[in-house]
Amino acid sequence: AQMIKFHPDLLYVSSAGNTGNKFGSPFNTVGAPASCKNVFAVGATNSVGYGSGLHYVVDFSSRGPTADGRTKPDILAPGYALDSALSGSTDCKTKEDGYVKAGTSMS
């Protein structure tokens, strides 16, 4: 909060959150820090070949409006069934399988 207060030119980027399907309605589910003023929030869409595709927000992606009426997320990117690297290995020569991940953090 102090960084944003004293540096008004700073653009803070945050995932929108994954609570879109936790309540009766997916709306008004975006929370801090994604709902804060001067924060660029990234939501998730389905990935190619899954669900309705890239043109639709995936059910778990949090969305606005915020408590004061602002539209969130600010942008959407694929966030469901994405290939991700396997962490914890120090041997780059091995051929490890990746993992399929989902979430607005992957967007």
mmCIF file of N, CA and C in Angstrom:
data_model
loop_
_atom_site.group_PDB
_atom_site.id
_atom_site.type_symbol
_atom_site.label_atom_id
_atom_site.label_comp_id
_atom_site.label_asym_id
_atom_site.label_seq_id
_atom_site.Cartn_x
_atom_site.Cartn_y
_atom_site.Cartn_z
ATOM 1 N N ALA A 1 0.826 -1.190 0.000
ATOM 2 C CA ALA A 1 0.000 0.000 0.000
ATOM 3 C C ALA A 1 0.872 1.256 0.000
ATOM 4 N N GLN A 2 1.940 1.247 0.770
ATOM 5 C CA GLN A 2 2.829 2.404 0.823
ATOM 6 C C GLN A 2 3.490 2.646 -0.530
ATOM 7 N N MET A 3 3.853 1.567 -1.225
ATOM 8 C CA MET A 3 4.506 1.697 -2.521
ATOM 9 C C MET A 3 3.570 2.392 -3.510
ATOM 10 N N ILE A 4 2.322 1.990 -3.552
ATOM 11 C CA ILE A 4 1.358 2.610 -4.466
ATOM 12 C C ILE A 4 1.082 4.052 -4.066
ATOM 13 N N LYS A 5 1.014 4.313 -2.767
ATOM 14 C CA LYS A 5 0.729 5.659 -2.276
ATOM 15 C C LYS A 5 1.817 6.649 -2.691
ATOM 16 N N PHE A 6 3.076 6.242 -2.568
ATOM 17 C CA PHE A 6 4.181 7.163 -2.831
ATOM 18 C C PHE A 6 4.726 7.086 -4.258
ATOM 19 N N HIS A 7 4.207 6.162 -5.049
ATOM 20 C CA HIS A 7 4.630 6.022 -6.443
ATOM 21 C C HIS A 7 3.382 5.887 -7.317
ATOM 22 N N PRO A 8 2.689 6.995 -7.604
ATOM 23 C CA PRO A 8 1.432 6.936 -8.346
ATOM 24 C C PRO A 8 1.594 6.413 -9.778
ATOM 25 N N ASP A 9 2.816 6.389 -10.299
ATOM 26 C CA ASP A 9 3.050 5.892 -11.646
ATOM 27 C C ASP A 9 3.287 4.378 -11.682
ATOM 28 N N LEU A 10 3.293 3.727 -10.543
ATOM 29 C CA LEU A 10 3.516 2.291 -10.448
ATOM 30 C C LEU A 10 2.275 1.524 -10.909
ATOM 31 N N LEU A 11 2.460 0.523 -11.751
ATOM 32 C CA LEU A 11 1.367 -0.348 -12.164
ATOM 33 C C LEU A 11 1.538 -1.682 -11.455
ATOM 34 N N TYR A 12 0.616 -1.993 -10.585
ATOM 35 C CA TYR A 12 0.638 -3.249 -9.835
ATOM 36 C C TYR A 12 -0.256 -4.238 -10.563
ATOM 37 N N VAL A 13 0.274 -5.424 -10.885
ATOM 38 C CA VAL A 13 -0.481 -6.455 -11.591
ATOM 39 C C VAL A 13 -0.762 -7.595 -10.622
ATOM 40 N N SER A 14 -2.012 -8.053 -10.599
ATOM 41 C CA SER A 14 -2.419 -9.108 -9.678
ATOM 42 C C SER A 14 -3.377 -10.066 -10.369
ATOM 43 N N SER A 15 -3.332 -11.321 -9.950
ATOM 44 C CA SER A 15 -4.358 -12.254 -10.435
ATOM 45 C C SER A 15 -5.689 -11.852 -9.809
ATOM 46 N N ALA A 16 -6.774 -12.123 -10.512
ATOM 47 C CA ALA A 16 -8.099 -11.722 -10.037
ATOM 48 C C ALA A 16 -8.572 -12.561 -8.857
ATOM 49 N N GLY A 17 -8.073 -13.775 -8.746
ATOM 50 C CA GLY A 17 -8.499 -14.682 -7.684
ATOM 51 C C GLY A 17 -9.316 -15.835 -8.248
ATOM 52 N N ASN A 18 -9.485 -16.864 -7.452
ATOM 53 C CA ASN A 18 -10.137 -18.089 -7.905
ATOM 54 C C ASN A 18 -11.408 -18.413 -7.121
ATOM 55 N N THR A 19 -12.185 -17.392 -6.781
ATOM 56 C CA THR A 19 -13.397 -17.627 -5.994
ATOM 57 C C THR A 19 -14.676 -17.422 -6.798
ATOM 58 N N GLY A 20 -14.584 -17.402 -8.113
ATOM 59 C CA GLY A 20 -15.756 -17.183 -8.958
ATOM 60 C C GLY A 20 -16.834 -18.240 -8.816
ATOM 61 N N ASN A 21 -16.449 -19.468 -8.455
ATOM 62 C CA ASN A 21 -17.444 -20.537 -8.327
ATOM 63 C C ASN A 21 -17.671 -20.951 -6.873
ATOM 64 N N LYS A 22 -17.263 -20.144 -5.923
ATOM 65 C CA LYS A 22 -17.399 -20.479 -4.506
ATOM 66 C C LYS A 22 -18.723 -20.024 -3.908
ATOM 67 N N PHE A 23 -19.426 -19.133 -4.596
ATOM 68 C CA PHE A 23 -20.652 -18.567 -4.076
ATOM 69 C C PHE A 23 -21.784 -18.794 -5.066
ATOM 70 N N GLY A 24 -22.975 -18.336 -4.764
ATOM 71 C CA GLY A 24 -24.128 -18.528 -5.636
ATOM 72 C C GLY A 24 -23.986 -17.838 -6.982
ATOM 73 N N SER A 25 -23.302 -16.715 -7.012
ATOM 74 C CA SER A 25 -23.102 -15.949 -8.236
ATOM 75 C C SER A 25 -21.614 -15.673 -8.407
ATOM 76 N N PRO A 26 -21.105 -15.709 -9.647
ATOM 77 C CA PRO A 26 -19.688 -15.437 -9.855
ATOM 78 C C PRO A 26 -19.335 -13.952 -9.753
ATOM 79 N N PHE A 27 -20.359 -13.094 -9.686
ATOM 80 C CA PHE A 27 -20.099 -11.656 -9.676
ATOM 81 C C PHE A 27 -19.823 -11.158 -8.257
ATOM 82 N N ASN A 28 -19.112 -10.067 -8.161
ATOM 83 C CA ASN A 28 -18.704 -9.470 -6.884
ATOM 84 C C ASN A 28 -17.817 -10.423 -6.074
ATOM 85 N N THR A 29 -17.028 -11.245 -6.746
ATOM 86 C CA THR A 29 -16.152 -12.190 -6.048
ATOM 87 C C THR A 29 -14.690 -11.765 -6.063
ATOM 88 N N VAL A 30 -14.369 -10.710 -6.781
ATOM 89 C CA VAL A 30 -12.977 -10.244 -6.817
ATOM 90 C C VAL A 30 -12.662 -9.511 -5.512
ATOM 91 N N GLY A 31 -11.531 -9.827 -4.934
ATOM 92 C CA GLY A 31 -11.126 -9.205 -3.675
ATOM 93 C C GLY A 31 -9.733 -8.610 -3.777
ATOM 94 N N ALA A 32 -9.252 -8.098 -2.672
ATOM 95 C CA ALA A 32 -7.928 -7.473 -2.630
ATOM 96 C C ALA A 32 -6.846 -8.533 -2.840
ATOM 97 N N PRO A 33 -5.776 -8.195 -3.505
ATOM 98 C CA PRO A 33 -5.413 -6.873 -4.011
ATOM 99 C C PRO A 33 -5.998 -6.545 -5.383
ATOM 100 N N ALA A 34 -6.614 -7.525 -6.067
ATOM 101 C CA ALA A 34 -7.106 -7.283 -7.428
ATOM 102 C C ALA A 34 -8.172 -6.200 -7.493
ATOM 103 N N SER A 35 -8.936 -6.008 -6.422
ATOM 104 C CA SER A 35 -10.012 -5.016 -6.427
ATOM 105 C C SER A 35 -9.538 -3.617 -6.057
ATOM 106 N N CYS A 36 -8.300 -3.486 -5.676
ATOM 107 C CA CYS A 36 -7.784 -2.182 -5.233
ATOM 108 C C CYS A 36 -7.625 -1.211 -6.401
ATOM 109 N N LYS A 37 -7.698 0.073 -6.076
ATOM 110 C CA LYS A 37 -7.507 1.129 -7.062
ATOM 111 C C LYS A 37 -6.067 1.056 -7.577
ATOM 112 N N ASN A 38 -5.872 1.320 -8.848
ATOM 113 C CA ASN A 38 -4.563 1.304 -9.501
ATOM 114 C C ASN A 38 -3.933 -0.082 -9.571
ATOM 115 N N VAL A 39 -4.738 -1.122 -9.498
ATOM 116 C CA VAL A 39 -4.249 -2.491 -9.659
ATOM 117 C C VAL A 39 -4.843 -3.044 -10.943
ATOM 118 N N PHE A 40 -3.988 -3.609 -11.777
ATOM 119 C CA PHE A 40 -4.385 -4.221 -13.040
ATOM 120 C C PHE A 40 -4.639 -5.700 -12.761
ATOM 121 N N ALA A 41 -5.899 -6.118 -12.793
ATOM 122 C CA ALA A 41 -6.293 -7.478 -12.418
ATOM 123 C C ALA A 41 -6.417 -8.378 -13.648
ATOM 124 N N VAL A 42 -5.850 -9.587 -13.542
ATOM 125 C CA VAL A 42 -5.866 -10.557 -14.637
ATOM 126 C C VAL A 42 -6.779 -11.720 -14.274
ATOM 127 N N GLY A 43 -7.812 -11.938 -15.073
ATOM 128 C CA GLY A 43 -8.717 -13.058 -14.894
ATOM 129 C C GLY A 43 -8.382 -14.173 -15.870
ATOM 130 N N ALA A 44 -9.069 -15.296 -15.738
ATOM 131 C CA ALA A 44 -8.755 -16.474 -16.553
ATOM 132 C C ALA A 44 -9.897 -16.845 -17.495
ATOM 133 N N THR A 45 -9.520 -17.259 -18.705
ATOM 134 C CA THR A 45 -10.469 -17.839 -19.648
ATOM 135 C C THR A 45 -10.187 -19.332 -19.741
ATOM 136 N N ASN A 46 -11.091 -20.042 -20.394
ATOM 137 C CA ASN A 46 -10.798 -21.426 -20.748
ATOM 138 C C ASN A 46 -9.652 -21.425 -21.742
ATOM 139 N N SER A 47 -8.976 -22.535 -21.869
ATOM 140 C CA SER A 47 -7.913 -22.673 -22.853
ATOM 141 C C SER A 47 -8.466 -23.304 -24.115
ATOM 142 N N VAL A 48 -7.732 -23.219 -25.210
ATOM 143 C CA VAL A 48 -8.153 -23.801 -26.472
ATOM 144 C C VAL A 48 -8.413 -25.292 -26.271
ATOM 145 N N GLY A 49 -9.556 -25.760 -26.740
ATOM 146 C CA GLY A 49 -9.883 -27.176 -26.644
ATOM 147 C C GLY A 49 -10.585 -27.582 -25.361
ATOM 148 N N TYR A 50 -10.816 -26.632 -24.450
ATOM 149 C CA TYR A 50 -11.484 -26.943 -23.182
ATOM 150 C C TYR A 50 -12.697 -26.043 -23.018
ATOM 151 N N GLY A 51 -13.772 -26.593 -22.517
ATOM 152 C CA GLY A 51 -14.971 -25.803 -22.266
ATOM 153 C C GLY A 51 -15.415 -25.075 -23.518
ATOM 154 N N SER A 52 -15.757 -23.830 -23.372
ATOM 155 C CA SER A 52 -16.225 -23.018 -24.496
ATOM 156 C C SER A 52 -15.099 -22.281 -25.192
ATOM 157 N N GLY A 53 -13.879 -22.491 -24.742
ATOM 158 C CA GLY A 53 -12.727 -21.884 -25.387
ATOM 159 C C GLY A 53 -12.366 -20.521 -24.827
ATOM 160 N N LEU A 54 -11.512 -19.846 -25.552
ATOM 161 C CA LEU A 54 -10.916 -18.585 -25.110
ATOM 162 C C LEU A 54 -11.898 -17.442 -24.949
ATOM 163 N N HIS A 55 -13.089 -17.560 -25.507
ATOM 164 C CA HIS A 55 -14.042 -16.453 -25.482
ATOM 165 C C HIS A 55 -14.858 -16.391 -24.204
ATOM 166 N N TYR A 56 -14.604 -17.285 -23.261
ATOM 167 C CA TYR A 56 -15.417 -17.351 -22.057
ATOM 168 C C TYR A 56 -14.560 -17.359 -20.798
ATOM 169 N N VAL A 57 -15.014 -16.641 -19.794
ATOM 170 C CA VAL A 57 -14.347 -16.644 -18.492
ATOM 171 C C VAL A 57 -14.562 -18.022 -17.876
ATOM 172 N N VAL A 58 -13.488 -18.623 -17.359
ATOM 173 C CA VAL A 58 -13.611 -19.929 -16.718
ATOM 174 C C VAL A 58 -14.351 -19.751 -15.389
ATOM 175 N N ASP A 59 -15.070 -20.757 -14.959
ATOM 176 C CA ASP A 59 -15.971 -20.599 -13.808
ATOM 177 C C ASP A 59 -15.282 -20.170 -12.521
ATOM 178 N N PHE A 60 -14.045 -20.578 -12.285
ATOM 179 C CA PHE A 60 -13.384 -20.243 -11.020
ATOM 180 C C PHE A 60 -12.817 -18.832 -10.976
ATOM 181 N N SER A 61 -12.711 -18.163 -12.108
ATOM 182 C CA SER A 61 -12.089 -16.840 -12.149
ATOM 183 C C SER A 61 -12.972 -15.807 -11.453
ATOM 184 N N SER A 62 -12.412 -15.107 -10.473
ATOM 185 C CA SER A 62 -13.153 -14.060 -9.760
ATOM 186 C C SER A 62 -13.439 -12.897 -10.695
ATOM 187 N N ARG A 63 -14.536 -12.204 -10.441
ATOM 188 C CA ARG A 63 -14.907 -11.066 -11.277
ATOM 189 C C ARG A 63 -15.679 -10.030 -10.475
ATOM 190 N N GLY A 64 -15.754 -8.845 -11.013
ATOM 191 C CA GLY A 64 -16.411 -7.746 -10.336
ATOM 192 C C GLY A 64 -17.887 -7.703 -10.627
ATOM 193 N N PRO A 65 -18.471 -6.564 -10.415
ATOM 194 C CA PRO A 65 -17.801 -5.309 -10.105
ATOM 195 C C PRO A 65 -17.275 -5.264 -8.673
ATOM 196 N N THR A 66 -16.387 -4.307 -8.434
ATOM 197 C CA THR A 66 -15.871 -4.096 -7.086
ATOM 198 C C THR A 66 -16.957 -3.431 -6.233
ATOM 199 N N ALA A 67 -16.696 -3.293 -4.950
ATOM 200 C CA ALA A 67 -17.676 -2.693 -4.033
ATOM 201 C C ALA A 67 -18.064 -1.280 -4.457
ATOM 202 N N ASP A 68 -17.117 -0.544 -5.099
ATOM 203 C CA ASP A 68 -17.433 0.815 -5.540
ATOM 204 C C ASP A 68 -17.823 0.886 -7.019
ATOM 205 N N GLY A 69 -18.095 -0.285 -7.637
ATOM 206 C CA GLY A 69 -18.657 -0.319 -8.981
ATOM 207 C C GLY A 69 -17.698 -0.430 -10.145
ATOM 208 N N ARG A 70 -16.388 -0.544 -9.886
ATOM 209 C CA ARG A 70 -15.433 -0.657 -10.989
ATOM 210 C C ARG A 70 -15.466 -2.053 -11.593
ATOM 211 N N THR A 71 -15.258 -2.131 -12.910
ATOM 212 C CA THR A 71 -15.230 -3.402 -13.622
ATOM 213 C C THR A 71 -13.898 -4.103 -13.384
ATOM 214 N N LYS A 72 -13.937 -5.354 -13.018
ATOM 215 C CA LYS A 72 -12.744 -6.191 -12.847
ATOM 216 C C LYS A 72 -13.083 -7.576 -13.347
ATOM 217 N N PRO A 73 -12.192 -8.361 -13.851
ATOM 218 C CA PRO A 73 -10.790 -8.065 -14.088
ATOM 219 C C PRO A 73 -10.598 -7.105 -15.264
ATOM 220 N N ASP A 74 -9.393 -6.586 -15.364
ATOM 221 C CA ASP A 74 -9.077 -5.633 -16.416
ATOM 222 C C ASP A 74 -8.730 -6.315 -17.731
ATOM 223 N N ILE A 75 -8.222 -7.523 -17.636
ATOM 224 C CA ILE A 75 -7.833 -8.283 -18.819
ATOM 225 C C ILE A 75 -8.014 -9.765 -18.508
ATOM 226 N N LEU A 76 -8.202 -10.562 -19.562
ATOM 227 C CA LEU A 76 -8.338 -12.012 -19.418
ATOM 228 C C LEU A 76 -7.260 -12.701 -20.243
ATOM 229 N N ALA A 77 -6.803 -13.841 -19.763
ATOM 230 C CA ALA A 77 -5.815 -14.656 -20.478
ATOM 231 C C ALA A 77 -6.117 -16.122 -20.168
ATOM 232 N N PRO A 78 -5.687 -17.036 -21.039
ATOM 233 C CA PRO A 78 -5.923 -18.455 -20.759
ATOM 234 C C PRO A 78 -5.391 -18.834 -19.374
ATOM 235 N N GLY A 79 -6.220 -19.563 -18.617
ATOM 236 C CA GLY A 79 -5.822 -19.946 -17.264
ATOM 237 C C GLY A 79 -6.328 -21.309 -16.846
ATOM 238 N N TYR A 80 -6.763 -22.121 -17.812
ATOM 239 C CA TYR A 80 -7.277 -23.445 -17.481
ATOM 240 C C TYR A 80 -6.576 -24.489 -18.355
ATOM 241 N N ALA A 81 -6.112 -25.557 -17.728
ATOM 242 C CA ALA A 81 -5.449 -26.665 -18.423
ATOM 243 C C ALA A 81 -4.215 -26.197 -19.191
ATOM 244 N N LEU A 82 -3.334 -25.495 -18.484
ATOM 245 C CA LEU A 82 -2.087 -25.018 -19.077
ATOM 246 C C LEU A 82 -0.935 -25.912 -18.657
ATOM 247 N N ASP A 83 -0.041 -26.172 -19.574
ATOM 248 C CA ASP A 83 1.152 -26.939 -19.230
ATOM 249 C C ASP A 83 2.064 -26.072 -18.395
ATOM 250 N N SER A 84 2.577 -26.638 -17.325
ATOM 251 C CA SER A 84 3.449 -25.907 -16.421
ATOM 252 C C SER A 84 4.693 -26.734 -16.145
ATOM 253 N N ALA A 85 5.769 -26.078 -15.825
ATOM 254 C CA ALA A 85 7.015 -26.772 -15.514
ATOM 255 C C ALA A 85 6.930 -27.434 -14.141
ATOM 256 N N LEU A 86 7.694 -28.473 -13.974
ATOM 257 C CA LEU A 86 7.802 -29.169 -12.703
ATOM 258 C C LEU A 86 8.909 -28.500 -11.895
ATOM 259 N N SER A 87 8.594 -28.042 -10.714
ATOM 260 C CA SER A 87 9.610 -27.384 -9.903
ATOM 261 C C SER A 87 10.313 -28.385 -9.006
ATOM 262 N N GLY A 88 11.430 -27.988 -8.460
ATOM 263 C CA GLY A 88 12.145 -28.815 -7.497
ATOM 264 C C GLY A 88 13.245 -29.666 -8.092
ATOM 265 N N SER A 89 13.448 -29.604 -9.392
ATOM 266 C CA SER A 89 14.508 -30.391 -10.016
ATOM 267 C C SER A 89 15.685 -29.489 -10.337
ATOM 268 N N THR A 90 16.880 -29.977 -10.084
ATOM 269 C CA THR A 90 18.077 -29.211 -10.423
ATOM 270 C C THR A 90 18.782 -29.808 -11.634
ATOM 271 N N ASP A 91 18.279 -30.922 -12.133
ATOM 272 C CA ASP A 91 18.888 -31.599 -13.271
ATOM 273 C C ASP A 91 18.131 -31.218 -14.534
ATOM 274 N N CYS A 92 18.674 -30.307 -15.300
ATOM 275 C CA CYS A 92 17.999 -29.836 -16.506
ATOM 276 C C CYS A 92 18.118 -30.820 -17.666
ATOM 277 N N LYS A 93 18.915 -31.860 -17.502
ATOM 278 C CA LYS A 93 19.124 -32.819 -18.580
ATOM 279 C C LYS A 93 18.046 -33.895 -18.620
ATOM 280 N N THR A 94 17.314 -34.072 -17.549
ATOM 281 C CA THR A 94 16.283 -35.106 -17.535
ATOM 282 C C THR A 94 15.047 -34.612 -18.266
ATOM 283 N N LYS A 95 14.331 -35.531 -18.838
ATOM 284 C CA LYS A 95 13.092 -35.179 -19.528
ATOM 285 C C LYS A 95 11.945 -35.476 -18.565
ATOM 286 N N GLU A 96 11.510 -34.456 -17.860
ATOM 287 C CA GLU A 96 10.438 -34.612 -16.891
ATOM 288 C C GLU A 96 9.111 -34.221 -17.515
ATOM 289 N N ASP A 97 8.078 -34.897 -17.096
ATOM 290 C CA ASP A 97 6.746 -34.535 -17.553
ATOM 291 C C ASP A 97 6.319 -33.228 -16.896
ATOM 292 N N GLY A 98 5.611 -32.411 -17.652
ATOM 293 C CA GLY A 98 5.054 -31.198 -17.084
ATOM 294 C C GLY A 98 3.749 -31.512 -16.366
ATOM 295 N N TYR A 99 3.195 -30.528 -15.767
ATOM 296 C CA TYR A 99 1.924 -30.676 -15.062
ATOM 297 C C TYR A 99 0.900 -29.747 -15.680
ATOM 298 N N VAL A 100 -0.335 -30.203 -15.729
ATOM 299 C CA VAL A 100 -1.418 -29.358 -16.224
ATOM 300 C C VAL A 100 -1.950 -28.593 -15.011
ATOM 301 N N LYS A 101 -1.942 -27.286 -15.114
ATOM 302 C CA LYS A 101 -2.354 -26.415 -14.018
ATOM 303 C C LYS A 101 -3.507 -25.522 -14.438
ATOM 304 N N ALA A 102 -4.166 -24.957 -13.439
ATOM 305 C CA ALA A 102 -5.251 -24.008 -13.687
ATOM 306 C C ALA A 102 -5.268 -22.969 -12.579
ATOM 307 N N GLY A 103 -5.730 -21.774 -12.906
ATOM 308 C CA GLY A 103 -5.862 -20.706 -11.924
ATOM 309 C C GLY A 103 -5.540 -19.369 -12.531
ATOM 310 N N THR A 104 -6.012 -18.316 -11.887
ATOM 311 C CA THR A 104 -5.735 -16.984 -12.423
ATOM 312 C C THR A 104 -4.254 -16.638 -12.302
ATOM 313 N N SER A 105 -3.529 -17.284 -11.406
ATOM 314 C CA SER A 105 -2.085 -17.068 -11.320
ATOM 315 C C SER A 105 -1.369 -17.589 -12.563
ATOM 316 N N MET A 106 -1.954 -18.565 -13.222
ATOM 317 C CA MET A 106 -1.368 -19.082 -14.462
ATOM 318 C C MET A 106 -1.660 -18.145 -15.631
ATOM 319 N N SER A 107 -2.681 -17.329 -15.518
ATOM 320 C CA SER A 107 -3.020 -16.391 -16.597
ATOM 321 C C SER A 107 -1.963 -15.322 -16.673
#
